[in-house]
XYZ file of C-alpha atoms in Angstrom:
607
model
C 15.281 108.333 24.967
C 14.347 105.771 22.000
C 15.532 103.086 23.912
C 13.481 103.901 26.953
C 10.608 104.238 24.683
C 11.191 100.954 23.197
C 11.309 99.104 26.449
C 8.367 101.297 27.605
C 6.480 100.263 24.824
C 7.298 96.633 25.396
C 6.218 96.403 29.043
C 2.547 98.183 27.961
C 2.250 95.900 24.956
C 2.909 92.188 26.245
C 4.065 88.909 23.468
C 0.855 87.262 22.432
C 1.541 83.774 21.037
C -0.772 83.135 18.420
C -0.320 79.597 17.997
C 2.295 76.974 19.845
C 2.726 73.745 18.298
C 4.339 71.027 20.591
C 5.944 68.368 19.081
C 7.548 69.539 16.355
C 11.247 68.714 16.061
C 14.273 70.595 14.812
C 17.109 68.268 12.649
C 19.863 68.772 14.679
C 22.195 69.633 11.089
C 22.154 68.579 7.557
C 24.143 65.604 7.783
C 22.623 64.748 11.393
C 20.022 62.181 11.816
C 18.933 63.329 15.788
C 16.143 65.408 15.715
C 15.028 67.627 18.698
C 11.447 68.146 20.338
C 10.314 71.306 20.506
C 7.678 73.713 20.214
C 6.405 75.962 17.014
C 5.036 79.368 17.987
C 3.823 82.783 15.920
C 4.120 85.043 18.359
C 3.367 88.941 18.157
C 5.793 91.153 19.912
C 5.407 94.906 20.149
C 8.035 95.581 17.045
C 6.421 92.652 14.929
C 5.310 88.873 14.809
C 7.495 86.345 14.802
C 8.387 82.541 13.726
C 10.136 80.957 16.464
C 11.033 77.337 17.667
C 12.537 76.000 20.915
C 13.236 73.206 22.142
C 11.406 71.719 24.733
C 11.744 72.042 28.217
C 10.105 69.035 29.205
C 12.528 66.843 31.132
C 11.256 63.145 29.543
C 11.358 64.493 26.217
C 13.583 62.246 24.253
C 15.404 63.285 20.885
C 14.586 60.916 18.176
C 17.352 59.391 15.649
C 17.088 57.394 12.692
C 18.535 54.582 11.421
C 20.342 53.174 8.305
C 16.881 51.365 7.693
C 15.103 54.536 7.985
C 13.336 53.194 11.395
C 13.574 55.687 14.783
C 14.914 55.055 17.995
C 14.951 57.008 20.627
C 17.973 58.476 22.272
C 18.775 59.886 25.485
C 21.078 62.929 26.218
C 21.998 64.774 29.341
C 20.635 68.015 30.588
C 23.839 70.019 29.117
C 23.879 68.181 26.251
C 20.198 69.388 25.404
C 20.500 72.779 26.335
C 23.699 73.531 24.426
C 21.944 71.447 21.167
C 18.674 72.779 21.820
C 20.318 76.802 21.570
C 22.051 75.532 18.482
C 19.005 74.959 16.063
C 16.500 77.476 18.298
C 15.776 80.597 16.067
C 13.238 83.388 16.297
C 12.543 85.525 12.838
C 10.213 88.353 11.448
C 7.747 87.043 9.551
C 8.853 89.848 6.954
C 11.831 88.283 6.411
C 10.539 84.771 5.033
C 10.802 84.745 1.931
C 9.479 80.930 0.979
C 9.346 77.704 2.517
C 9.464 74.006 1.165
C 6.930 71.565 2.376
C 7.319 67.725 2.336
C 5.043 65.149 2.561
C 5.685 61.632 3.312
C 4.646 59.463 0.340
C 1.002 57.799 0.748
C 1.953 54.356 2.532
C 5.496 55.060 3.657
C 6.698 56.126 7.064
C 7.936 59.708 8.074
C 6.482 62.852 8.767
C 5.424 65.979 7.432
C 8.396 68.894 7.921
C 8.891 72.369 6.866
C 12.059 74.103 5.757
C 11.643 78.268 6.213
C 13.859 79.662 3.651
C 14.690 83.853 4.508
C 15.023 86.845 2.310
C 18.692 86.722 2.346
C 19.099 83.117 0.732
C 19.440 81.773 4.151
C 17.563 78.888 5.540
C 15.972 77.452 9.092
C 16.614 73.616 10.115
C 13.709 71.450 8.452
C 11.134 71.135 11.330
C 9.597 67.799 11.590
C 5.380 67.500 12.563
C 5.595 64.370 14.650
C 1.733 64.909 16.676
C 0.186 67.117 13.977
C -0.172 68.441 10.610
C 1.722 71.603 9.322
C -2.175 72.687 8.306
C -2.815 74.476 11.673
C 0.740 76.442 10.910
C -0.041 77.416 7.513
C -3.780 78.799 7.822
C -2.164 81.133 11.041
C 0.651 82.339 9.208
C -1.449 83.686 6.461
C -3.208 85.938 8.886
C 0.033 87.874 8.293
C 1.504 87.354 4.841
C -0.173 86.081 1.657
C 1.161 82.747 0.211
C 0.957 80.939 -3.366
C 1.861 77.743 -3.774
C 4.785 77.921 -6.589
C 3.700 76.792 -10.117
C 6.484 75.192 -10.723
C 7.264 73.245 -7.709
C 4.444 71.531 -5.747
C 6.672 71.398 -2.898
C 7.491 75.151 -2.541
C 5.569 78.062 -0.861
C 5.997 81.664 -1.609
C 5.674 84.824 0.256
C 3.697 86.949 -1.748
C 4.851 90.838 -1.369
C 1.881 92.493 -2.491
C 2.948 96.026 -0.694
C 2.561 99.096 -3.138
C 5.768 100.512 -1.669
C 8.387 98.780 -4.079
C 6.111 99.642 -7.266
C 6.248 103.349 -5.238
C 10.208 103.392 -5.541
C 10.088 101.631 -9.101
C 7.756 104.623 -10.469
C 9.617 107.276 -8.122
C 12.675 106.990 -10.211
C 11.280 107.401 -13.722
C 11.390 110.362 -15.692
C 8.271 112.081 -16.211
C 6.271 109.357 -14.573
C 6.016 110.498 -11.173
C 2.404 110.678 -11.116
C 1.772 107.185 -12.058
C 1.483 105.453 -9.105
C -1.300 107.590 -7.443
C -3.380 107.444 -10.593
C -2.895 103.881 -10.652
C -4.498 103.313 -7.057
C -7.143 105.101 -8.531
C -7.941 103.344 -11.362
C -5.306 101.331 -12.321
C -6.725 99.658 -15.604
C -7.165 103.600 -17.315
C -3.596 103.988 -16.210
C -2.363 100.477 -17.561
C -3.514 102.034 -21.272
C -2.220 105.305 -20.569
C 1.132 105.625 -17.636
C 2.520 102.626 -18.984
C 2.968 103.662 -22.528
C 5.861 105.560 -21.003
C 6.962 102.966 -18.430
C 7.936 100.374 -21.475
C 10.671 102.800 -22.391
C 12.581 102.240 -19.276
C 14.011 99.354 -20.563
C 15.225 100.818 -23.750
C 16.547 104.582 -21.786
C 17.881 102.590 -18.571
C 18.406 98.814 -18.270
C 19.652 98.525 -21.846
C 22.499 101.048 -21.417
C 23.339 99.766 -17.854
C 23.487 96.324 -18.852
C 25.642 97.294 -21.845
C 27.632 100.343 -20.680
C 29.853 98.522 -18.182
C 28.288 99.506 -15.065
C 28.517 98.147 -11.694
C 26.561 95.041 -10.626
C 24.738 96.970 -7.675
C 23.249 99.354 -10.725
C 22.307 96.960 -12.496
C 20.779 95.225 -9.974
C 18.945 98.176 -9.231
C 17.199 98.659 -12.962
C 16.716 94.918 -13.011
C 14.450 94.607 -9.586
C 12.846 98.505 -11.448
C 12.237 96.211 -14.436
C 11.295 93.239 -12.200
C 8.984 95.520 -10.137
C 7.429 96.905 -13.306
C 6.581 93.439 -15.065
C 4.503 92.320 -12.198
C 2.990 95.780 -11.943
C 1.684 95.221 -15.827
C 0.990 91.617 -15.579
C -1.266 92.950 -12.046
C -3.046 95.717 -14.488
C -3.304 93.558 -17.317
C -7.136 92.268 -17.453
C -5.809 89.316 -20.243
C -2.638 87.974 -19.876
C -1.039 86.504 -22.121
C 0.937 84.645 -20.599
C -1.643 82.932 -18.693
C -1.893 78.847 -19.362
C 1.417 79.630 -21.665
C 3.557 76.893 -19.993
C 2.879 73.861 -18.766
C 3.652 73.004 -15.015
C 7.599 71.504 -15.692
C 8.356 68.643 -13.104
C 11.982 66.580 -12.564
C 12.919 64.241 -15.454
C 15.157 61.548 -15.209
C 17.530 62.858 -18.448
C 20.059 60.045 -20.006
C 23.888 61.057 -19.865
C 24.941 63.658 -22.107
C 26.836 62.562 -24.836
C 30.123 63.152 -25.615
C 30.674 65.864 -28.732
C 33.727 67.084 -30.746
C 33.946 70.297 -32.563
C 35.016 70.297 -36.421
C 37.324 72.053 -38.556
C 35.940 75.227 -39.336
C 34.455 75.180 -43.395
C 37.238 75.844 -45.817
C 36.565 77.853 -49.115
C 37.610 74.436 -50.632
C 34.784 72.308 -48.908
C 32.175 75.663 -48.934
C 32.656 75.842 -52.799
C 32.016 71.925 -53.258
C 28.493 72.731 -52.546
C 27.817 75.064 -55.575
C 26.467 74.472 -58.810
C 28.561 75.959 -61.964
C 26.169 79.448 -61.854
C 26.838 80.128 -58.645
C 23.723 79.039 -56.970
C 23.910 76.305 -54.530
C 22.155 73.159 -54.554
C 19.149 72.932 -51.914
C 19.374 68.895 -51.868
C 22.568 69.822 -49.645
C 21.722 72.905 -48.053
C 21.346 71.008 -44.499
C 24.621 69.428 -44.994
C 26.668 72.783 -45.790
C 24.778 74.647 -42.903
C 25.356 71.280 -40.537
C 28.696 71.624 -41.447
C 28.880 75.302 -40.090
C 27.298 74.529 -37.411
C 30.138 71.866 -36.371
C 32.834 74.489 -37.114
C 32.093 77.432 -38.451
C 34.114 79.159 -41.352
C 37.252 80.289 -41.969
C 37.496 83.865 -42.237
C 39.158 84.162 -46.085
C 34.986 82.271 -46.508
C 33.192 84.837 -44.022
C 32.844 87.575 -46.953
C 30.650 85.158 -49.203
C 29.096 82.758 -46.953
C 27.560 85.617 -44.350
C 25.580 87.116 -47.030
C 24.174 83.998 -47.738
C 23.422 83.097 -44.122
C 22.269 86.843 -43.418
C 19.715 86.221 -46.394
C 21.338 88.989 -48.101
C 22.082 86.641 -51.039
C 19.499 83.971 -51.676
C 20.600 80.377 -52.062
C 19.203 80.071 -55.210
C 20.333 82.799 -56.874
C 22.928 82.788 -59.942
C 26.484 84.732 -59.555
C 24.897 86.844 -62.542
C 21.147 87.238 -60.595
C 22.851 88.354 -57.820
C 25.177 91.265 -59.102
C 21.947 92.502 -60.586
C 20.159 92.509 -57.225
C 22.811 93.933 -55.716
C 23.188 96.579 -57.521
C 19.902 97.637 -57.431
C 20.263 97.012 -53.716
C 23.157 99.431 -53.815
C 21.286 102.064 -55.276
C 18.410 101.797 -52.608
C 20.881 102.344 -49.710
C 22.266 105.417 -51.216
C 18.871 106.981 -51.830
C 17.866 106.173 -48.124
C 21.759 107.435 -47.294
C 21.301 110.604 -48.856
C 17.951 111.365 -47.362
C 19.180 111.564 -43.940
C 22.326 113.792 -44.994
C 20.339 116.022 -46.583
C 17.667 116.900 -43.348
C 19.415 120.471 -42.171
C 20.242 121.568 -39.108
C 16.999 123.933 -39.226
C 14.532 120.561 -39.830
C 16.013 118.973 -37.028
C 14.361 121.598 -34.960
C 11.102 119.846 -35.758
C 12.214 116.501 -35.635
C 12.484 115.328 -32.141
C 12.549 111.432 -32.647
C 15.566 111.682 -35.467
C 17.860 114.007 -33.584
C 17.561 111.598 -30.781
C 18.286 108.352 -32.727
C 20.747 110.673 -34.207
C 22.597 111.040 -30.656
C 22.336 107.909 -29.714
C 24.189 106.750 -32.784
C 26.780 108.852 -32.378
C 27.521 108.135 -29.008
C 27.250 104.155 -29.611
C 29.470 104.381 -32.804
C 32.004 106.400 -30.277
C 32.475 103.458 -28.123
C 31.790 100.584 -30.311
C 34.418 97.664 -30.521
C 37.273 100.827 -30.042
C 39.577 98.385 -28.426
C 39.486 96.320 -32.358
C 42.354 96.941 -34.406
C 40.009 97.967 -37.010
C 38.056 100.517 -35.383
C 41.099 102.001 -32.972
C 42.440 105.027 -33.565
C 41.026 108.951 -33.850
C 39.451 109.431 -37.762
C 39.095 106.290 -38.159
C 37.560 105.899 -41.568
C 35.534 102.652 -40.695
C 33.568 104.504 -37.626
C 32.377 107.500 -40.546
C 31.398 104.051 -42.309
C 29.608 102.348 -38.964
C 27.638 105.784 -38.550
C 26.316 105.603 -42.267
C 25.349 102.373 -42.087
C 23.194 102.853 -38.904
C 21.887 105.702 -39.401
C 21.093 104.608 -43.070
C 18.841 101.684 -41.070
C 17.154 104.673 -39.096
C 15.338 105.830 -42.398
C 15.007 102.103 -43.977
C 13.154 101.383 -40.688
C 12.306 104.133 -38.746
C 9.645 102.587 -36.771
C 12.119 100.067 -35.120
C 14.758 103.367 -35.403
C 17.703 102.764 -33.741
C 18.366 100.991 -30.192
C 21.455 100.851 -28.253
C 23.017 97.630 -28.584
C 22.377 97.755 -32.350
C 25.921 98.764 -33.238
C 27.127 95.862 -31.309
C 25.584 93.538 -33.983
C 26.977 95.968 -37.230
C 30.379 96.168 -36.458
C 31.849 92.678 -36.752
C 29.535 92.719 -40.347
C 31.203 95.880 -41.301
C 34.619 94.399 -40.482
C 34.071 91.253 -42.436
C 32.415 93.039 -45.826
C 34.517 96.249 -45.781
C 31.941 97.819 -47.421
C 29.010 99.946 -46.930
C 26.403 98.742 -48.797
C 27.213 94.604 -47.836
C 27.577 95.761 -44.561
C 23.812 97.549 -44.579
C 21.976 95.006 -46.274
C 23.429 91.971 -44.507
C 22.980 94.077 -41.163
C 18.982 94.387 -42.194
C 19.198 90.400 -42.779
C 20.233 89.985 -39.232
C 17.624 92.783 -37.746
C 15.351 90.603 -39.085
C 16.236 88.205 -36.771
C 17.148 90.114 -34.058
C 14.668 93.024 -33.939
C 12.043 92.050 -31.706
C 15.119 92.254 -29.232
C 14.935 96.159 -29.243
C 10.872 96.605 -29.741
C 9.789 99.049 -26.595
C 7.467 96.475 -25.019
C 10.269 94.378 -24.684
C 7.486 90.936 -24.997
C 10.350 88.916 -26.997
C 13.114 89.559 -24.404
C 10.751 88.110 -21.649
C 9.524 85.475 -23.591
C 13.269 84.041 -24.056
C 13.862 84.583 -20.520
C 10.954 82.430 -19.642
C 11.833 80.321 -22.300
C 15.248 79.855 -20.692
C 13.890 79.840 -17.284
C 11.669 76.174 -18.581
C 15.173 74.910 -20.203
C 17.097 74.766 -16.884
C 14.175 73.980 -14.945
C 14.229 70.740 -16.980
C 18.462 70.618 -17.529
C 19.179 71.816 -13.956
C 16.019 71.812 -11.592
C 18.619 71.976 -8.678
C 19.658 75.655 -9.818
C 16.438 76.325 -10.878
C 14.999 75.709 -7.645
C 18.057 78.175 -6.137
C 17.257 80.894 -8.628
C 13.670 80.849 -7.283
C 14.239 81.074 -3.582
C 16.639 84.052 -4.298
C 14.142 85.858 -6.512
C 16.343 85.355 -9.568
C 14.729 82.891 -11.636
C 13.228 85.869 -13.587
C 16.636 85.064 -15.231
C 17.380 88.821 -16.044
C 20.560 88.378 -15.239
C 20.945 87.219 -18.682
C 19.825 89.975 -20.247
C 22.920 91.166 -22.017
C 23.640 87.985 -23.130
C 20.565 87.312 -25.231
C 20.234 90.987 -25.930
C 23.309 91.209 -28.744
C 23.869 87.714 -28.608
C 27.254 87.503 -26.541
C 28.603 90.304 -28.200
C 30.731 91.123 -24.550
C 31.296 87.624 -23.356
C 33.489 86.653 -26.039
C 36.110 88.319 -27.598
C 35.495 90.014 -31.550
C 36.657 86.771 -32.904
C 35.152 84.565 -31.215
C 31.548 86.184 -31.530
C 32.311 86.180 -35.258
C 32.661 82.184 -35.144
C 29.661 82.220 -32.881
C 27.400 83.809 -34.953
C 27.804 82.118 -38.321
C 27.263 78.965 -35.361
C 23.952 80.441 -35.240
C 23.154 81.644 -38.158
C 23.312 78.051 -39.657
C 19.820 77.704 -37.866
C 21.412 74.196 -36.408
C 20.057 72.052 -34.931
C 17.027 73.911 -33.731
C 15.545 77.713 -33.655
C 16.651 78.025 -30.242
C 19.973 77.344 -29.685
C 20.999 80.392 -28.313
C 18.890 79.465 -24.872
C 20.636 76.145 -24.763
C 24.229 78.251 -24.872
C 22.577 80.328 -22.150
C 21.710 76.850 -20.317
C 25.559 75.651 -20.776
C 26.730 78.604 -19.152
C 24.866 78.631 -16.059
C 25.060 74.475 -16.024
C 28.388 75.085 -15.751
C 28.500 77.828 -12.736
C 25.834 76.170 -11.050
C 28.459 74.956 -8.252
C 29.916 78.298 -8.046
C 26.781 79.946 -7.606
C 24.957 77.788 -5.092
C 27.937 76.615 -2.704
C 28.866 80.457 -2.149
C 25.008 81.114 -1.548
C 25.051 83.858 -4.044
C 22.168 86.337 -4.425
C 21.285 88.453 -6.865
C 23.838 91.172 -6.968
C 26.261 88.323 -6.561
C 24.966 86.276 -9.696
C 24.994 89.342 -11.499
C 28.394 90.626 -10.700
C 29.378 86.570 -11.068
C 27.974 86.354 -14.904
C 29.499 89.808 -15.876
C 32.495 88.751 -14.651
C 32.789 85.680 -17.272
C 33.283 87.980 -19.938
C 36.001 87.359 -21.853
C 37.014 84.086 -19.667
C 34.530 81.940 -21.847
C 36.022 79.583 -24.418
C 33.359 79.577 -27.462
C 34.335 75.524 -28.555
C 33.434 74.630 -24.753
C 30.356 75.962 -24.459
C 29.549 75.566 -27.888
C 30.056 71.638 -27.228
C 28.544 71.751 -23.890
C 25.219 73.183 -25.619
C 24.925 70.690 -29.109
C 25.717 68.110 -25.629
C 22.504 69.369 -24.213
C 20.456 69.528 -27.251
C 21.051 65.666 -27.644
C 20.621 64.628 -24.198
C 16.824 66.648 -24.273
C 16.195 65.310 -27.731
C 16.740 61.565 -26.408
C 14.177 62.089 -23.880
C 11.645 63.514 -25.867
C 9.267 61.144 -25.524
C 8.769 62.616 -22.138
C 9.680 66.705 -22.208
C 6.854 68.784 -22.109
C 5.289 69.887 -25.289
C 6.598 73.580 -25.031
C 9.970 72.497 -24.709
C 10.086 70.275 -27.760
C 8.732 72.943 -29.849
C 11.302 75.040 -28.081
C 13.956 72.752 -29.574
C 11.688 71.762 -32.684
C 12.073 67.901 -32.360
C 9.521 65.029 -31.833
C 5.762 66.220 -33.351
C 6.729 69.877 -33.549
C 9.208 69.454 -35.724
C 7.112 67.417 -37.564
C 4.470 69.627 -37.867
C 6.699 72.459 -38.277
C 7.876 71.215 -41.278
C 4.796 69.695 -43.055
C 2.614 73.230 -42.253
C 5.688 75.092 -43.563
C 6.736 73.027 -46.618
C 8.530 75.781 -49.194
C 9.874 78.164 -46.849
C 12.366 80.811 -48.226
C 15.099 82.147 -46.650
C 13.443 85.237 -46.436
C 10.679 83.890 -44.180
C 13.068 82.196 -41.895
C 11.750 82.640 -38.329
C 13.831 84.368 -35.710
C 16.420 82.652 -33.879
């Protein structure tokens, strides 16, 4: 009966074609140098409009090749020859299934023509389509009768299908808690709703995508809460009436970068070379601070060091301060934890009835400490003594800073500290040391997260345009596929050792504020073969990065990364401004360090 319909239907409502553009020729492959005449159409059918191109029926039309010298000539083929070719390249598609398209233009004074490559929703692409008699203007102006375009920022050469449909905002709101209104007060007046829905939206991230991401779920849900999250940025940045992030960056175009250079690893620090920095009190001598934490950098520390050096890297113990300050610090310090420790011990069962937001941090830490690391020899086993420990600690950093609270993910970053200091009280105040660095990670509007990811996003734009430009044209170059890693800092890539060495890595603040991105960078540099020869999309680069856990050696990438940092830093004479402040070399570090001259540890921006 449908089908009858359906054919009904098509004999009432008869193909209009729109526009048909004759001489417009198909490359016969990618490595082929004949090129086909044909004819570009838009055509609209009874079950939608179409893109389509054929090849030309007109018996004297000759196919074109090229030669070594880039001149044409034409060549003749038979009948059969055409037709079977022709059927080859010929395609018809939805116009709701492009999803970009790349334009070139010939350069002012050389020969060629204009061509077109349509690039579809699923990563797949159409033959580039050559313009011999006519501009692709005529093309563009009638396909935007049907779908809006914007030329990408980033690439001059790219053109994007702009979804501006409310129906995947629709789904994204659908499947919030407690938001289900949203959407249909938003059509209504969507700035009101901006100050007032999306108070609640912003804790999506922290109830769902952090604890997919994190809880070892399958790439399909996580690609679901990432497109949710996706879906819900551009939703804000719609409803925003400032944006921020407006005239942040600066348009990034293809550098010619010198050859990285090739870089060893070091031994990590012995307590031998660690204590040759150290004056006779016990304070350390700032004229060779760089040189110690350069030399951490390189190799990180043995673990017998780990005890005494991570407090001082953690700012939990200043650099300056005398073996005798220090003890008095600490244990004032000491005393301070166990006044906030008892405080949250002593709230009874009967309070907790009318304090919503502490029973729920409450649960969450208990559930995190549950699962946290249990695979570690030091944290295996039932009444295990060190989780009782892990649970005082965070929920000890609950009342210290109960407006950050607590945040899944946050036990990920306390329990290698707890297995290094064996102690409580180390363990909390170096843990509040590396919050400060860390923090804005688990803040509800989540602005820090994005700003890495964009951050990120300019880094491989500039190290790897060639994945950057395949991230964009499968909707990934949002790069929140990396989520987890910047989130706790690699805490599931690498194994509990490794991350240990890692850390201290980055903790020396070597050789620039944001080294972590450039890790990110060496990671995907080094998939980017993987990812773009088996065409993967989303759910494929997500199930493809998750999968690297634990198959990532830290020295590699670790090299890899300082590798990249010196290659950008030799060409900074022509990196864009952002991305030499990104990496603090050239004016900004200059800058940096003249507007900044007696910086404390304690004022040490985040990494």
């Amino acid at each position: 009966m449908d089908s009858d319909l359906d054919s009904m239907v098509r004999s009432i409502v008869p193909d209009k074609t729109v526009v048909s553009i004759t001489g417009v020729a198909a490359k016969l492959g990618e490595d082929s140098r004949e090129y086909i005449p044909g004819i570009l159409s838009i055509t609209e059918k009874s079950i939608g409009v179409f893109i389509e191109w054929r090849p030309s029926e007109d018996p004297d039309a000759s196919w074109v090749m090229t030669t070594d010298d880039g001149n044409s000539e034409m060549v003749d083929r038979s009948p059969v020859e055409k037709r079977n070719c022709g059927a080859r390249v010929a395609f018809s598609m939805d116009v709701n299934d492009l999803s970009s398209f790349r334009i070139e233009e010939p350069k002012r004074g050389a020969s060629g023509f204009p061509s077109i490559r349509l690039i579809c929703r699923d990563g797949s692409s159409q033959v580039p389509l050559f313009f011999r008699d006519s501009t692709t203007g005529e093309f563009i102006d009638r396909l935007q009768g049907y779908i809006t375009l914007r030329r990408s920022h980033r690439d001059a050469t790219l053109v994007v299908v702009v979804d501006q449909k409310s129906e995947a905002l629709a789904k994204s709101v659908s499947m919030l808690d407690e938001n289900g209104d949203i959407l249909s007060r938003f059509m209504q007046n969507p700035y009101m709703t901006a100050m007032t829905g999306f108070s609640k939206i912003t804790s999506f991230v922290q109830d769902q995508v952090i604890p997919s991401v994190l809880n070892d779920t399958d790439a399909v849900t996580q690609e679901e809460k990432i497109r949710l999250m996706r879906e819900l940025r551009l939703a804000e940045e719609h409803m925003r009436v400032h944006s921020d992030a407006a005239g942040e960056f600066e348009v990034v175009t293809q550098l010619d970068l010198p050859p990285r250079p090739e870089i060893y690893r070091e031994l990590p620090v012995s307590k031998e070379l660690w204590h040759s920095f150290k004056l006779s009190n016990g304070s350390y001598d700032p004229l060779k601070l760089h040189h110690l934490k350069m030399n951490v950098f390189r190799g990180g520390l043995n673990a017998e060091l780990r005890k005494e050096a991570w407090k001082l890297l953690l700012g939990y113990r200043q650099w300056h301060e005398t073996d005798s300050e220090f003890e008095k610090r600490r244990t004032e310090l000491a005393k301070q934890y166990h006044n906030m420790k008892s405080q949250w011990m002593a709230i009874t069962e009967d309070q907790e009835k009318r304090f919503s937001k502490f029973v729920k941090r409450k649960s969450l830490v208990e559930k995190d400490v549950a699962r946290t690391d249990r695979t570690v020899p030091f944290f295996q086993g039932e009444d295990n003594v060190n989780l009782v420990h892990l649970h005082n600690v965070l929920m000890t950093y609950v009342m210290y800073n109960f407006d950050l609270g607590y945040v899944q993910g946050m036990s990920d970053f306390a329990s290698p500290l707890l297995f290094v200091m064996k102690d409580e009280v180390d363990t909390f105040w170096c843990f509040v040391g590396l919050m400060e660095m860390t923090h804005k990670n688990f803040e509800k509007d989540q602005a820090f997260i994005k700003l890495q990811m964009n951050q990120l996003r300019d880094l491989v734009m500039i190290v790897n345009p060639k994945l950057a430009n395949y991230l964009e044209s499968e909707k990934s170059d949002d790069m929140y596929f990396c989520f987890r890693w910047v989130l706790v800092w690699f805490k599931r890539e690498f194994s509990f050792l490794d991350t240990c060495k890692l850390w201290e890595v980055l903790w020396s603040g070597q050789p620039c504020p944001r080294f972590l991105l450039l890790i990110c960078v060496a990671i995907l540099d080094s998939q980017t073969n993987i990812i773009i020869d088996n065409q993967f999309g989303l759910t494929e680069i997500l199930k493809h990065i998750n999968d690297l856990s634990l198959h990532l050696k830290v020295d590699e990438i670790l090299t890899a990364a300082e590798a990249i940092f010196h290659q950008l830093s030799a060409s900074q004479d022509k990196l864009p401004a952002h991305i030499c402040q990104y990496l603090n070399i050239g004016e900004s570090a200059v800058s940096s360090s003249s507007s900044s001259p007696s910086k404390t540890d304690s004022q040490r921006e985040d990494l």
